[in-house]
Structure formats: C-alpha cells, structure tokens
Amino acid sequence: MDDSSTPGRSRPAQQAHCNSCSLSTLCLPVSLDLTDIDRLDTIISKSSPLKKGDQLFDQGQPFGSIFAIRAGSVKTYSVTADGDEQITGFYFPGELIGLSGMDSGQYPNAAQVLETTTVCDIPFARLDDLAGELPELRRQIMRTMSREIRDDQQMLLLLSKKTAEQRLATFLIRLSERFRIRGYSRTRFRLSMSRNEIANYLGLAIETVSRLFTRFQKGGLIQVEGKEIDILDLQQLYLQSGECPSLRQAP
Amino acid sequence: MDDSSTPGRSRPAQQAHCNSCSLSTLCLPVSLDLTDIDRLDTIISKSSPLKKGDQLFDQGQPFGSIFAIRAGSVKTYSVTADGDEQITGFYFPGELIGLSGMDSGQYPNAAQVLETTTVCDIPFARLDDLAGELPELRRQIMRTMSREIRDDQQMLLLLSKKTAEQRLATFLIRLSERFRIRGYSRTRFRLSMSRNEIANYLGLAIETVSRLFTRFQKGGLIQVEGKEIDILDLQQLYLQSGECPSLRQAP
DNA sequence: CGCATGTTTGACGATACTCAATGTGTGTGG
DNA sequence: CCACACACATTGAGTATCGTCAAACATGCG
C-alpha cells in the first residue's frame, strides 16, 4: 500500500470541479464567476479518500499546497519542545487549511484527518499566480486568512478568560453554528473528534471534559451518547458559554 | 482639542516616505523595488504622534485602514460579553495591525496606543487595488497575515499548555528577539506595557506576574526596575520557557 | 471473544486566583 | 518644592478550580 501522507499521490490526482461542488458558496470560489471558477478548477486536484489518522502535512514540512476540505474533518496541531501537542483548530467541509505555512515556507503546524476525508489539493504557487489575475480570488484568500486570525484570537480569549464550563459550552455552540451553515442540524450532530482532542483543544484535562458532558447532561442541556450529541437547550447553553451575542452572524 | 481616535485626521495627514524609512526591511515594502515603493507611498499617510491611551480603532468599528507602526507600541484586545478585555497582541515598529478586520468589514478587536506612537495609515481599499498590480506587495500582505496566524497559534499553545513561569519566560524571550531584530539590545529594554497588561496577555493574574518577576530576579535570571528590564541569563530564561529551539530564526 | 483504546467516575492535591494590606512611583496643585 | 492623591506594583494568607493519579467501565476492532 502506498503512502497516503501526501494526498493526491496515492492515486492519480483527479481534477476537482468547483462548479458542481455544493460547497462553492463556502469555499474559495465565493464571488468568482463561472469562467474564473473553471480556471481555478484546472489547478486543483481532488484527493482520494484519506482515512482517520492520515497526515495532510507534518509540522516543519515544506509548504507547497493549501487544502480545502470536501468531506470529513481535519485537526491542525502544533508540537511543543517536550513532545506534547496542542490542537489549534478543527476544520470542516468548505474550509481551508495550510495558509499559515506561507510566511516561513514550511507548515508551522501539522494537519491530521479525523475521519474518512477527501480534500482538494491547491498548489500554492499556482494559486498565487491566479490570485494575481483574479482580484476576487485574491480577496477571498485574504478574507479566509483574516477570518482565521479572528477565530484564533477568539480562542485566545476562551483559553485565557473562560472557565472549563464556559469553554465546553462555547465549543458546542460554535460547532452547532458551523453545522447549521453547512445545512446540517444545529442540534443533533456527531463529534468527529475524541474527548481527548476536545480537551486538548480547550486547554482542559480529558477528565474535566468528561465530567462536564455528564454535568450538562444531568442539567438537561444536552444528550450525549458516545460521539453523538443532541443539544436540548441551545439557549441555556448559550448563556453558559459567556459568548457575546453581538458577534453572531445574521441568519 | 479634536478627537484623535481616528489618527491622521487630527492634523492634515502627512505623506509617508517608505523609501527613507528605516523600517522598510521589516514592513510592507519588503521586496518591493524603488518604483513600487513610491506608488505605495502615495496611498500611505503618517499620523501625528498619538499619546498613551489613544485608540487606533475600536472593536466593531467599520474596517477601513490597516496601520503600520513607525515608532512606539500598540496593544490589540477583544472585549468579552461581560466587559473584560483580552489582549491579543503587542505590536512594535514595522508591524502591521488591523488585518483581521478584512473579512467581516469591521475590526473584531480594538487597538490602543501604549506610549507616544506614530503610525502609518494605509487605506485598505487602495492597498487592495495596488496589491492587484504589484505581486510582491500582494505576497507580502499575505505573508504578514500568515505570520499573524502562526503567532496567534503559538499563543494558543502558551495559554493552553504552559505554566505561569514558562509563560513569562516565553514572553520575555519573544520580546527580546523582537527588539534584537529591530536593532535594539536584546538584553536591556523597556516594557511599554503595564504589569496588568502583561498578566492579561499571558492569561494570568497580575499578582502572579509580579511574584514571577520577583522570583526570576532572585534567581539571577533578570534584573527589573519598574518598566526597565535587564536579562542577565538569556540561556537559562530560554530553558525555563519550554520553547522549542528549532523554531528560532537563523541569525 | 479478548485485547486495546477510549471514556467515565472518584479522591486528592497543586497551581494559580482572590482578597487584602502595604509599598512605590507619578503627576497635580497648593 | 513639597504634599497629596491616584494608579500601579508588591507581598502575604487562604482558597477554589481544575489537574493528576487510579480504577472501573464501555466500546470497537481483529
């Protein structure tokens, strides 16, 4: 079996088709016209399905491509000097990964697949060329990076100021919103990451996360069964989260 | 006295001159040729000196410009639902602020001046136009955003995994490096932010920061006198910080 | 079916926070 | 120029939240 750590090589790369992709309103093609999307298509290749645990890229690996998720989910993480990892984000269909590698020429973090996942491989050199010709593409890339900065800073606030309870409530609410935007239920979904990964991401011990799930369930806020979660009282969860309502997007 | 919350308006804006600016190797003009820098100059205006406490922009304010620091220092912070603030970064000469406002059309955080500071006001719409014509400028903007993402993610790691001691050591080391790059001493410098701001940034209580300064001093690592700091044992401080040596830039 | 991995629950303890008082600097006005 | 006020900083004592350790329990895969 061939090495699937460099997606798109394990089998001959397939060309992607943004035009027919249901994610085009969330992903890079936003606000491109059909002609421009076709040009984007020519540089993008779709990976064969990656399976849980496959690396999209490793920390320190030379930066070459950014990746758009077509289906599945991915985590990014940095590794510290003493070997333990810090998860910096979870990514879902339509989202872009790898942009933080642009500056230094190598990925400053690693990306690993959480479940069976397919991605679009977008060679950065070619994307950059295209960005020079298509102003809307350029803007969309920048907007994506801008959003990433904003989201990371929101996480700084969470890690610095919020209690364990608020962190988990915030986490669930943000997931809920992201699923909603993608057309899924905002109250019933599957957590593709493990408790350990949730804990790591939220800066908590796994035991704390486990206890909180139990407490939220006893309080009637949620119903959990393994990775399946059902949010029973989104309103109450929102109050627990300490989130600022003004930052919500208009429906 | 006129409102200086919108710098560049309090007095007639002066044109900036990147060509003669000593920061051009750190700032936006990196890798632009002289002709291109001249074009950049035409859209940039230099602010009159801002004084401690002045706002560069407020959270939620419509996004219009990004700012480059010429002299002084600035903090950015987000405000939570219940009113307390989280500092998301400190910025020094040659660094760019405000890029996170691109996506949503309003600044998701606020920026406040820590000491007497002058900045360059760069209207984003015009910068964006210029980015369409100058590929190197486009790349530099993207690299800047990429670096911001990387730095924020480093902070996530710090807040999530490091002890109070490691956080402060890391903070001092990173400052040291940034001063070195700017041609200042890497062992003696002035902290333009208060203890409170350091504590806030590092996700600690002010008392903890104060105790750590004392402990570091007793341990012979540093010498503090108010805002003046002298790093006596950079090596040891580095060991305390738990930072990964591989991430250091080549000298 | 059994091992491995992941999750839950409990008891205990440490790190860092809160509260409170004292100490130090800085700017203002007499 | 000094005294006062105010913000900022330091130091101490007590405590709470969350992490660590440990064991039982569930889940899933070969």
Coordinates of C-alpha atoms (C1' of nucleotides) in Angstrom, one line a residue:
Chain A
M1 CA 0.0 0.0 0.0
D2 CA 1.3 3.4 -0.9
D3 CA 2.0 6.2 1.4
S4 CA -1.1 8.4 1.7
S5 CA 0.6 11.1 3.7
T6 CA 0.9 13.1 0.6
P7 CA -2.6 13.1 -0.6
G8 CA -3.2 13.2 -4.3
R9 CA -0.2 11.0 -5.0
S10 CA -1.6 7.8 -3.7
R11 CA -3.7 7.6 -6.8
P12 CA -3.6 9.7 -9.9
A13 CA -5.0 13.1 -8.9
Q14 CA -8.5 13.8 -10.1
Q15 CA -9.4 17.2 -11.2
A16 CA -11.8 18.9 -8.9
H17 CA -15.0 20.6 -10.2
C18 CA -15.8 23.6 -8.2
N19 CA -18.7 24.4 -10.5
S20 CA -20.6 21.4 -9.4
C21 CA -19.4 21.4 -5.9
S22 CA -22.0 22.0 -3.3
L23 CA -19.5 23.8 -1.1
S24 CA -18.7 26.5 -3.6
T25 CA -20.6 29.1 -1.6
L26 CA -18.4 28.4 1.5
C27 CA -15.1 27.8 -0.1
L28 CA -12.6 29.6 -2.3
P29 CA -14.9 30.1 -5.3
V30 CA -17.1 32.5 -3.4
S31 CA -17.9 35.5 -5.6
L32 CA -16.0 34.1 -8.6
D33 CA -17.9 33.9 -11.9
L34 CA -18.2 30.7 -13.9
T35 CA -15.2 31.4 -16.2
D36 CA -13.0 32.1 -13.2
I37 CA -14.1 29.0 -11.4
D38 CA -13.1 27.0 -14.4
R39 CA -9.6 28.4 -14.2
L40 CA -9.5 27.6 -10.6
D41 CA -10.5 24.1 -11.3
T42 CA -7.6 23.5 -13.5
I43 CA -5.1 23.9 -10.7
I44 CA -7.0 22.0 -8.1
S45 CA -6.8 18.2 -7.7
K46 CA -9.1 16.1 -5.6
S47 CA -7.5 13.6 -3.2
S48 CA -8.6 10.0 -2.9
P49 CA -10.3 9.4 0.4
L50 CA -8.0 9.7 3.3
K51 CA -8.6 7.7 6.4
K52 CA -8.6 8.5 10.1
G53 CA -5.1 9.3 11.3
D54 CA -3.6 10.2 7.9
Q55 CA -1.5 13.3 7.9
L56 CA -2.3 16.0 5.4
F57 CA 1.1 17.6 6.3
D58 CA 3.6 17.5 9.1
Q59 CA 5.0 20.3 11.2
G60 CA 8.1 21.7 9.5
Q61 CA 7.3 20.1 6.2
P62 CA 8.0 22.4 3.2
F63 CA 5.0 24.4 2.3
G64 CA 3.5 23.6 -1.0
S65 CA -0.2 23.4 -1.1
I66 CA -3.2 24.6 0.8
F67 CA -6.1 22.2 1.2
A68 CA -9.8 22.6 1.0
I69 CA -12.0 20.0 2.8
R70 CA -14.6 18.4 0.6
A71 CA -15.9 15.9 3.1
G72 CA -14.9 14.8 6.5
S73 CA -12.9 16.7 9.1
V74 CA -9.4 17.6 10.0
K75 CA -7.5 18.8 13.0
T76 CA -4.4 21.0 13.0
Y77 CA -1.9 21.0 15.8
S78 CA 1.5 22.2 16.9
V79 CA 4.0 20.1 18.7
T80 CA 5.9 21.5 21.7
A81 CA 9.6 21.1 22.6
D82 CA 8.7 18.3 25.0
G83 CA 6.6 16.5 22.5
D84 CA 3.0 17.1 23.6
E85 CA 0.7 18.5 21.0
Q86 CA -1.7 21.5 21.1
I87 CA -4.7 21.3 18.7
T88 CA -5.1 24.7 17.1
G89 CA -8.3 24.0 15.1
F90 CA -10.9 21.7 13.7
Y91 CA -11.9 22.0 10.1
F92 CA -15.0 21.0 8.2
P93 CA -16.1 20.9 4.5
G94 CA -15.5 24.1 2.7
E95 CA -12.8 25.3 5.0
L96 CA -9.1 25.9 4.0
I97 CA -6.0 24.6 5.8
G98 CA -2.4 25.4 5.5
L99 CA -2.3 29.1 5.0
S100 CA -0.1 29.7 8.0
G101 CA 2.8 28.0 6.1
M102 CA 3.0 30.8 3.5
D103 CA 5.3 33.1 5.5
S104 CA 8.1 30.7 6.6
G105 CA 8.0 28.3 3.6
Q106 CA 7.1 25.4 5.9
Y107 CA 4.0 24.4 7.7
P108 CA 4.2 25.6 11.3
N109 CA 1.7 23.0 12.4
A110 CA 0.5 19.6 11.3
A111 CA -2.8 18.5 9.9
Q112 CA -4.4 15.2 10.6
V113 CA -7.6 13.6 9.3
L114 CA -10.2 12.8 12.0
E115 CA -12.4 10.5 9.9
T116 CA -12.6 9.4 6.3
T117 CA -12.0 12.7 4.4
T118 CA -11.4 14.0 1.0
V119 CA -9.7 17.2 0.3
C120 CA -8.8 19.5 -2.6
D121 CA -5.1 20.0 -3.1
I122 CA -4.4 23.5 -4.2
P123 CA -0.7 24.1 -5.1
F124 CA 0.1 27.5 -3.7
A125 CA 2.4 28.7 -6.4
R126 CA -0.3 28.3 -9.0
L127 CA -3.0 29.7 -6.7
D128 CA -0.7 32.7 -6.2
D129 CA -0.3 33.2 -9.9
L130 CA -4.1 33.0 -10.4
A131 CA -4.6 35.4 -7.5
G132 CA -2.6 38.0 -9.5
E133 CA -5.1 37.7 -12.3
L134 CA -8.4 37.3 -10.4
P135 CA -8.9 40.1 -7.9
E136 CA -11.9 38.4 -6.3
L137 CA -9.9 35.3 -5.7
R138 CA -7.2 37.3 -4.1
R139 CA -9.7 39.0 -1.8
Q140 CA -11.2 35.7 -0.9
I141 CA -7.9 34.2 0.1
M142 CA -7.2 37.3 2.2
R143 CA -10.7 37.1 3.8
T144 CA -10.1 33.5 4.7
M145 CA -6.8 34.4 6.4
S146 CA -8.5 37.3 8.1
R147 CA -11.2 35.0 9.5
E148 CA -8.6 32.6 10.7
I149 CA -6.9 35.3 12.6
R150 CA -10.1 36.4 14.1
D151 CA -11.0 32.9 15.1
D152 CA -7.7 32.2 16.7
Q153 CA -8.0 35.4 18.7
Q154 CA -11.4 34.3 19.9
M155 CA -9.7 31.1 21.1
L156 CA -7.1 33.2 22.9
L157 CA -9.9 34.8 24.8
L158 CA -11.5 31.4 25.5
L159 CA -8.3 29.9 26.8
S160 CA -7.4 33.0 28.8
K161 CA -10.6 34.1 30.4
K162 CA -13.2 31.3 30.4
T163 CA -13.9 28.6 32.9
A164 CA -14.0 25.0 31.9
E165 CA -17.8 25.1 31.8
Q166 CA -17.8 28.1 29.5
R167 CA -15.2 26.6 27.2
L168 CA -17.2 23.5 26.5
A169 CA -20.4 25.4 26.1
T170 CA -18.7 27.7 23.7
F171 CA -17.2 24.8 21.8
L172 CA -20.6 23.2 21.3
I173 CA -22.3 26.4 20.3
R174 CA -19.6 27.1 17.7
L175 CA -19.8 23.6 16.3
S176 CA -23.6 23.9 16.2
E177 CA -23.3 27.1 14.2
R178 CA -20.9 25.7 11.7
F179 CA -23.1 22.7 11.1
R180 CA -26.1 24.9 10.6
I181 CA -24.3 26.9 8.0
R182 CA -23.4 23.7 6.2
G183 CA -27.1 22.7 6.1
Y184 CA -27.0 20.1 8.9
S185 CA -28.9 20.1 12.1
R186 CA -27.7 22.5 14.6
T187 CA -28.9 20.5 17.5
R188 CA -28.0 16.9 16.5
F189 CA -24.6 16.0 15.2
R190 CA -21.6 13.7 15.5
L191 CA -18.4 14.8 17.2
S192 CA -15.7 13.5 14.9
M193 CA -13.0 14.3 17.4
S194 CA -12.3 12.3 20.6
R195 CA -12.8 13.6 24.1
N196 CA -9.1 13.8 24.3
E197 CA -8.9 16.0 21.3
I198 CA -11.7 18.2 22.6
A199 CA -9.9 18.5 26.0
N200 CA -6.6 19.3 24.3
Y201 CA -8.2 21.9 22.1
L202 CA -10.0 23.6 25.0
G203 CA -6.9 23.5 27.3
L204 CA -8.5 21.1 29.7
A205 CA -7.9 17.7 31.1
I206 CA -9.9 14.9 29.5
E207 CA -11.4 14.1 32.8
T208 CA -12.7 17.6 33.1
V209 CA -14.4 17.4 29.7
S210 CA -15.9 14.1 30.6
R211 CA -17.3 15.4 33.8
L212 CA -18.7 18.5 32.1
F213 CA -20.5 16.4 29.5
T214 CA -22.1 14.5 32.3
R215 CA -23.0 17.7 34.2
F216 CA -24.5 19.3 31.1
Q217 CA -26.5 16.1 30.5
K218 CA -27.8 16.0 34.1
G219 CA -28.7 19.6 33.7
G220 CA -30.8 18.8 30.7
L221 CA -28.7 20.9 28.3
I222 CA -27.5 18.1 26.1
Q223 CA -28.0 14.5 25.5
V224 CA -24.7 12.6 24.7
E225 CA -24.3 9.1 23.6
G226 CA -20.6 8.5 22.7
K227 CA -19.9 10.8 19.8
E228 CA -23.5 11.6 19.0
I229 CA -24.7 14.7 20.7
D230 CA -28.1 16.3 20.9
I231 CA -28.4 19.8 22.1
L232 CA -31.6 20.1 24.1
D233 CA -31.4 23.7 25.3
L234 CA -29.3 25.8 22.9
Q235 CA -30.5 29.0 24.6
Q236 CA -29.3 27.8 28.0
L237 CA -26.0 26.5 26.6
Y238 CA -25.5 29.9 25.1
L239 CA -25.9 31.6 28.4
Q240 CA -23.4 29.2 30.0
S241 CA -20.9 30.0 27.3
G242 CA -20.4 33.6 28.2
E243 CA -20.3 34.4 24.4
C244 CA -21.1 37.9 23.2
P245 CA -24.4 37.9 21.3
S246 CA -23.3 40.8 19.0
L247 CA -20.8 38.6 17.2
R248 CA -23.5 36.3 15.9
Q249 CA -23.9 36.4 12.1
A250 CA -27.2 37.4 10.7
P251 CA -29.4 34.5 9.6
Chain B
M1 CA -8.9 69.5 21.1
D2 CA -10.0 67.3 18.3
D3 CA -10.7 63.6 18.6
S4 CA -7.6 61.6 17.9
S5 CA -9.4 58.3 17.8
T6 CA -9.1 58.5 14.0
P7 CA -5.5 59.2 13.5
G8 CA -4.5 61.2 10.5
R9 CA -7.4 63.4 10.9
S10 CA -6.4 65.4 14.0
R11 CA -4.0 67.2 11.7
P12 CA -3.7 67.2 8.0
A13 CA -2.2 63.8 7.0
Q14 CA 1.4 63.8 6.1
Q15 CA 2.6 61.6 3.3
A16 CA 4.8 58.8 4.4
H17 CA 8.1 58.0 2.8
C18 CA 8.8 54.3 2.8
N19 CA 11.9 54.9 0.8
S20 CA 13.6 56.8 3.6
C21 CA 12.0 54.8 6.4
S22 CA 14.5 52.7 8.4
L23 CA 11.8 50.1 8.9
S24 CA 11.3 49.3 5.2
T25 CA 13.0 45.9 5.6
L26 CA 10.6 44.8 8.3
C27 CA 7.4 46.4 7.0
L28 CA 5.2 46.2 3.9
P29 CA 7.9 47.5 1.4
V30 CA 9.9 44.3 1.8
S31 CA 11.0 43.0 -1.6
L32 CA 9.4 45.9 -3.4
D33 CA 11.6 47.9 -5.8
L34 CA 12.0 51.7 -5.6
T35 CA 9.4 52.4 -8.2
D36 CA 6.8 50.3 -6.4
I37 CA 7.7 51.7 -3.1
D38 CA 6.9 55.2 -4.5
R39 CA 3.5 54.0 -5.5
L40 CA 2.9 52.6 -2.1
D41 CA 4.0 55.9 -0.6
T42 CA 1.2 57.8 -2.4
I43 CA -1.6 55.9 -0.5
I44 CA 0.0 56.0 2.9
S45 CA -0.3 58.8 5.3
K46 CA 1.7 59.3 8.5
S47 CA -0.3 60.1 11.7
S48 CA 0.6 62.8 14.1
P49 CA 2.0 61.5 17.3
L50 CA -0.6 59.6 19.3
K51 CA -0.3 59.5 23.0
K52 CA -0.8 56.8 25.6
G53 CA -4.3 55.5 25.7
D54 CA -5.4 56.8 22.3
Q55 CA -7.5 54.3 20.3
L56 CA -6.3 53.4 16.8
F57 CA -9.7 51.7 16.3
D58 CA -12.4 50.3 18.4
Q59 CA -14.0 46.9 18.4
G60 CA -16.8 46.8 15.9
Q61 CA -15.8 49.9 14.1
P62 CA -16.0 49.8 10.3
F63 CA -12.9 48.4 8.8
G64 CA -11.1 51.0 6.6
S65 CA -7.4 51.0 7.1
I66 CA -4.6 48.9 8.3
F67 CA -1.8 50.5 10.3
A68 CA 1.9 50.2 10.3
I69 CA 3.7 51.3 13.4
R70 CA 6.5 53.7 12.8
A71 CA 7.5 54.4 16.4
G72 CA 6.1 53.4 19.8
S73 CA 3.9 50.4 20.6
V74 CA 0.3 49.3 20.5
K75 CA -1.8 46.6 22.0
T76 CA -4.8 44.9 20.4
Y77 CA -7.6 43.5 22.5
S78 CA -11.0 42.0 22.3
V79 CA -13.8 42.7 24.8
T80 CA -16.0 39.9 26.1
A81 CA -19.7 39.9 26.7
D82 CA -19.2 40.7 30.4
G83 CA -16.9 43.6 29.6
D84 CA -13.4 42.4 30.5
E85 CA -10.8 42.6 27.9
Q86 CA -8.3 40.1 26.5
I87 CA -5.1 41.5 25.0
T88 CA -4.4 39.6 21.8
G89 CA -1.1 41.1 20.9
F90 CA 1.6 43.8 21.4
Y91 CA 2.9 45.5 18.3
F92 CA 6.2 47.3 17.6
P93 CA 7.7 49.4 14.8
G94 CA 7.4 47.8 11.4
E95 CA 4.5 45.6 12.3
L96 CA 1.0 45.8 10.8
I97 CA -2.3 46.0 12.6
G98 CA -5.9 45.6 11.6
L99 CA -5.7 42.9 9.0
S100 CA -8.3 40.8 11.0
G101 CA -11.0 43.3 10.0
M102 CA -10.9 42.4 6.3
D103 CA -13.3 39.5 6.5
S104 CA -16.2 41.0 8.3
G105 CA -15.9 44.6 7.3
Q106 CA -15.4 45.7 10.9
Y107 CA -12.5 45.4 13.3
P108 CA -13.1 42.4 15.5
N109 CA -10.8 43.8 18.2
A110 CA -9.6 47.2 19.3
A111 CA -6.1 48.8 19.2
Q112 CA -4.8 51.2 21.8
V113 CA -1.5 53.0 22.0
L114 CA 0.8 52.1 24.9
E115 CA 3.1 55.1 24.7
T116 CA 3.7 58.0 22.3
T117 CA 3.3 56.4 19.0
T118 CA 3.2 57.3 15.3
V119 CA 1.6 55.1 12.7
C120 CA 1.1 54.9 9.0
D121 CA -2.5 54.8 7.9
I122 CA -3.0 52.6 4.9
P123 CA -6.5 52.7 3.4
F124 CA -7.3 49.2 2.7
A125 CA -9.3 49.8 -0.5
R126 CA -6.3 51.5 -2.1
L127 CA -3.9 49.0 -0.8
D128 CA -6.0 46.2 -2.3
D129 CA -6.0 47.9 -5.7
L130 CA -2.3 48.2 -5.5
A131 CA -2.0 44.6 -4.4
G132 CA -3.6 43.7 -7.7
E133 CA -0.9 45.4 -9.6
L134 CA 2.1 44.6 -7.5
P135 CA 2.5 40.8 -7.0
E136 CA 5.2 41.3 -4.4
L137 CA 3.0 43.6 -2.4
R138 CA 0.2 41.0 -2.5
R139 CA 2.6 38.3 -1.3
Q140 CA 3.9 40.5 1.5
I141 CA 0.4 41.2 2.8
M142 CA -0.3 37.5 2.7
R143 CA 2.9 36.7 4.4
T144 CA 2.1 39.2 7.1
M145 CA -1.3 37.6 7.7
S146 CA 0.3 34.2 7.6
R147 CA 2.7 35.2 10.3
E148 CA 0.0 36.6 12.4
I149 CA -1.9 33.3 12.3
R150 CA 1.3 31.4 13.2
D151 CA 2.0 33.8 16.1
D152 CA -1.6 33.5 17.4
Q153 CA -1.4 29.8 17.3
Q154 CA 1.8 29.9 19.3
M155 CA -0.1 31.9 21.9
L156 CA -2.8 29.2 21.9
L157 CA -0.1 26.7 22.8
L158 CA 1.3 29.0 25.5
L159 CA -2.1 29.6 27.1
S160 CA -3.1 26.0 26.9
K161 CA 0.0 24.1 27.9
K162 CA 2.4 26.3 29.7
T163 CA 2.8 27.1 33.4
A164 CA 2.8 30.7 34.7
E165 CA 6.6 30.5 34.9
Q166 CA 7.0 29.3 31.3
R167 CA 4.6 31.9 30.0
L168 CA 6.5 34.8 31.4
A169 CA 9.9 33.4 30.4
T170 CA 8.5 32.9 26.9
F171 CA 7.1 36.4 26.8
L172 CA 10.4 37.9 27.7
I173 CA 12.3 35.8 25.2
R174 CA 10.0 36.7 22.4
L175 CA 10.2 40.4 23.3
S176 CA 14.0 40.1 23.4
E177 CA 14.1 38.6 19.9
R178 CA 11.8 41.3 18.5
F179 CA 14.0 44.0 19.9
R180 CA 17.1 42.4 18.6
I181 CA 15.6 42.2 15.1
R182 CA 14.9 46.0 15.3
G183 CA 18.5 46.7 16.2
Y184 CA 18.0 47.3 19.9
S185 CA 19.6 45.4 22.8
R186 CA 18.2 42.0 23.3
T187 CA 19.0 42.1 27.0
R188 CA 18.1 45.5 28.1
F189 CA 14.8 47.1 27.2
R190 CA 11.8 48.9 28.5
L191 CA 8.5 47.2 28.9
S192 CA 6.0 49.7 27.4
M193 CA 3.1 47.7 28.8
S194 CA 2.0 47.6 32.4
R195 CA 2.1 44.5 34.6
N196 CA -1.6 44.3 34.3
E197 CA -1.4 44.2 30.6
I198 CA 1.3 41.5 30.7
A199 CA -0.8 39.5 33.0
N200 CA -3.9 39.9 30.9
Y201 CA -2.0 38.9 27.7
L202 CA -0.5 35.8 29.4
G203 CA -3.8 34.7 30.9
L204 CA -2.5 35.2 34.5
A205 CA -3.4 37.3 37.5
I206 CA -1.3 40.4 38.0
E207 CA -0.1 39.2 41.3
T208 CA 1.2 36.1 39.7
V209 CA 3.2 38.1 37.2
S210 CA 4.6 40.3 40.0
R211 CA 5.6 37.3 42.0
L212 CA 7.3 35.7 39.0
F213 CA 9.3 38.9 38.3
T214 CA 10.5 38.8 41.8
R215 CA 11.3 35.1 41.6
F216 CA 13.2 35.5 38.3
Q217 CA 15.2 38.3 39.9
K218 CA 16.0 36.3 43.0
G219 CA 17.1 33.5 40.7
G220 CA 19.5 35.9 38.9
L221 CA 17.7 35.5 35.6
I222 CA 16.7 39.1 35.2
Q223 CA 17.1 42.5 36.8
V224 CA 13.9 44.6 36.9
E225 CA 13.4 48.1 38.0
G226 CA 9.9 49.2 37.2
K227 CA 9.5 49.0 33.5
E228 CA 13.2 48.7 32.8
I229 CA 14.3 45.1 32.4
D230 CA 17.8 43.6 32.1
I231 CA 18.0 40.0 31.1
L232 CA 21.0 38.5 32.9
D233 CA 20.8 34.9 31.8
L234 CA 19.1 34.6 28.5
Q235 CA 20.1 30.9 28.2
Q236 CA 18.5 30.0 31.5
L237 CA 15.4 32.0 30.7
Y238 CA 15.2 30.1 27.5
L239 CA 15.3 26.8 29.3
Q240 CA 12.6 27.9 31.7
S241 CA 10.4 28.9 28.8
G242 CA 9.9 25.5 27.4
E243 CA 10.3 26.9 23.9
C244 CA 11.2 24.7 21.0
P245 CA 14.7 25.7 19.8
S246 CA 14.0 24.6 16.2
L247 CA 11.7 27.5 15.7
R248 CA 14.4 30.0 16.2
Q249 CA 15.2 32.1 13.2
A250 CA 18.7 31.9 11.8
P251 CA 20.9 34.8 12.9
Chain C
dC1 C1' -14.2 -13.4 22.4
dG2 C1' -10.4 -10.7 24.2
dC3 C1' -7.2 -7.1 23.9
dA4 C1' -6.6 -2.2 23.2
dT5 C1' -8.2 2.1 23.2
dG6 C1' -11.2 5.4 24.8
dT7 C1' -14.4 7.1 28.5
dT8 C1' -16.3 7.8 33.0
dT9 C1' -16.1 8.4 37.9
dG10 C1' -13.9 9.3 42.4
dA11 C1' -10.3 11.0 45.8
dC12 C1' -6.7 14.1 46.4
dG13 C1' -3.6 17.8 45.7
dA14 C1' -1.2 21.7 43.4
dT15 C1' -1.1 25.8 40.9
dA16 C1' -2.6 30.0 40.4
dC17 C1' -6.7 33.1 41.8
dT18 C1' -9.0 36.1 45.1
dC19 C1' -9.0 39.2 48.8
dA20 C1' -6.5 42.4 51.5
dA21 C1' -2.9 45.2 53.0
dT22 C1' 1.3 47.5 52.3
dG23 C1' 4.7 49.7 49.4
dT24 C1' 6.2 52.5 45.3
dG25 C1' 6.1 55.7 41.8
dT26 C1' 4.0 59.6 39.1
dG27 C1' 1.6 63.6 38.2
dT28 C1' -1.0 67.6 40.1
dG29 C1' -1.9 71.6 42.7
dG30 C1' -1.0 74.3 46.6
Chain D
dC1 C1' 9.4 72.3 46.2
dC2 C1' 6.7 69.5 48.9
dA3 C1' 2.5 67.2 49.9
dC4 C1' -1.2 64.8 48.4
dA5 C1' -3.9 61.7 45.6
dC6 C1' -4.1 58.2 42.5
dA7 C1' -2.7 54.5 39.9
dC8 C1' 0.3 50.9 39.8
dA9 C1' 3.1 47.2 41.9
dT10 C1' 4.5 44.0 45.5
dT11 C1' 3.8 40.8 49.2
dG12 C1' 1.1 37.6 52.1
dA13 C1' -2.7 34.4 53.5
dG14 C1' -6.4 31.4 52.3
dT15 C1' -9.0 29.0 48.9
dA16 C1' -11.2 27.2 44.5
dT17 C1' -10.8 25.3 40.3
dC18 C1' -9.0 22.1 37.7
dG19 C1' -5.2 18.6 37.0
dT20 C1' -3.2 14.2 38.4
dC21 C1' -3.5 9.6 39.8
dA22 C1' -6.0 5.5 39.9
dA23 C1' -9.5 2.3 39.0
dA24 C1' -13.7 0.7 36.9
dC25 C1' -16.4 0.7 32.8
dA26 C1' -17.6 0.9 27.8
dT27 C1' -16.6 0.4 23.0
dG28 C1' -14.6 -1.2 19.0
dC29 C1' -11.6 -3.9 16.2
dG30 C1' -9.1 -8.0 14.9

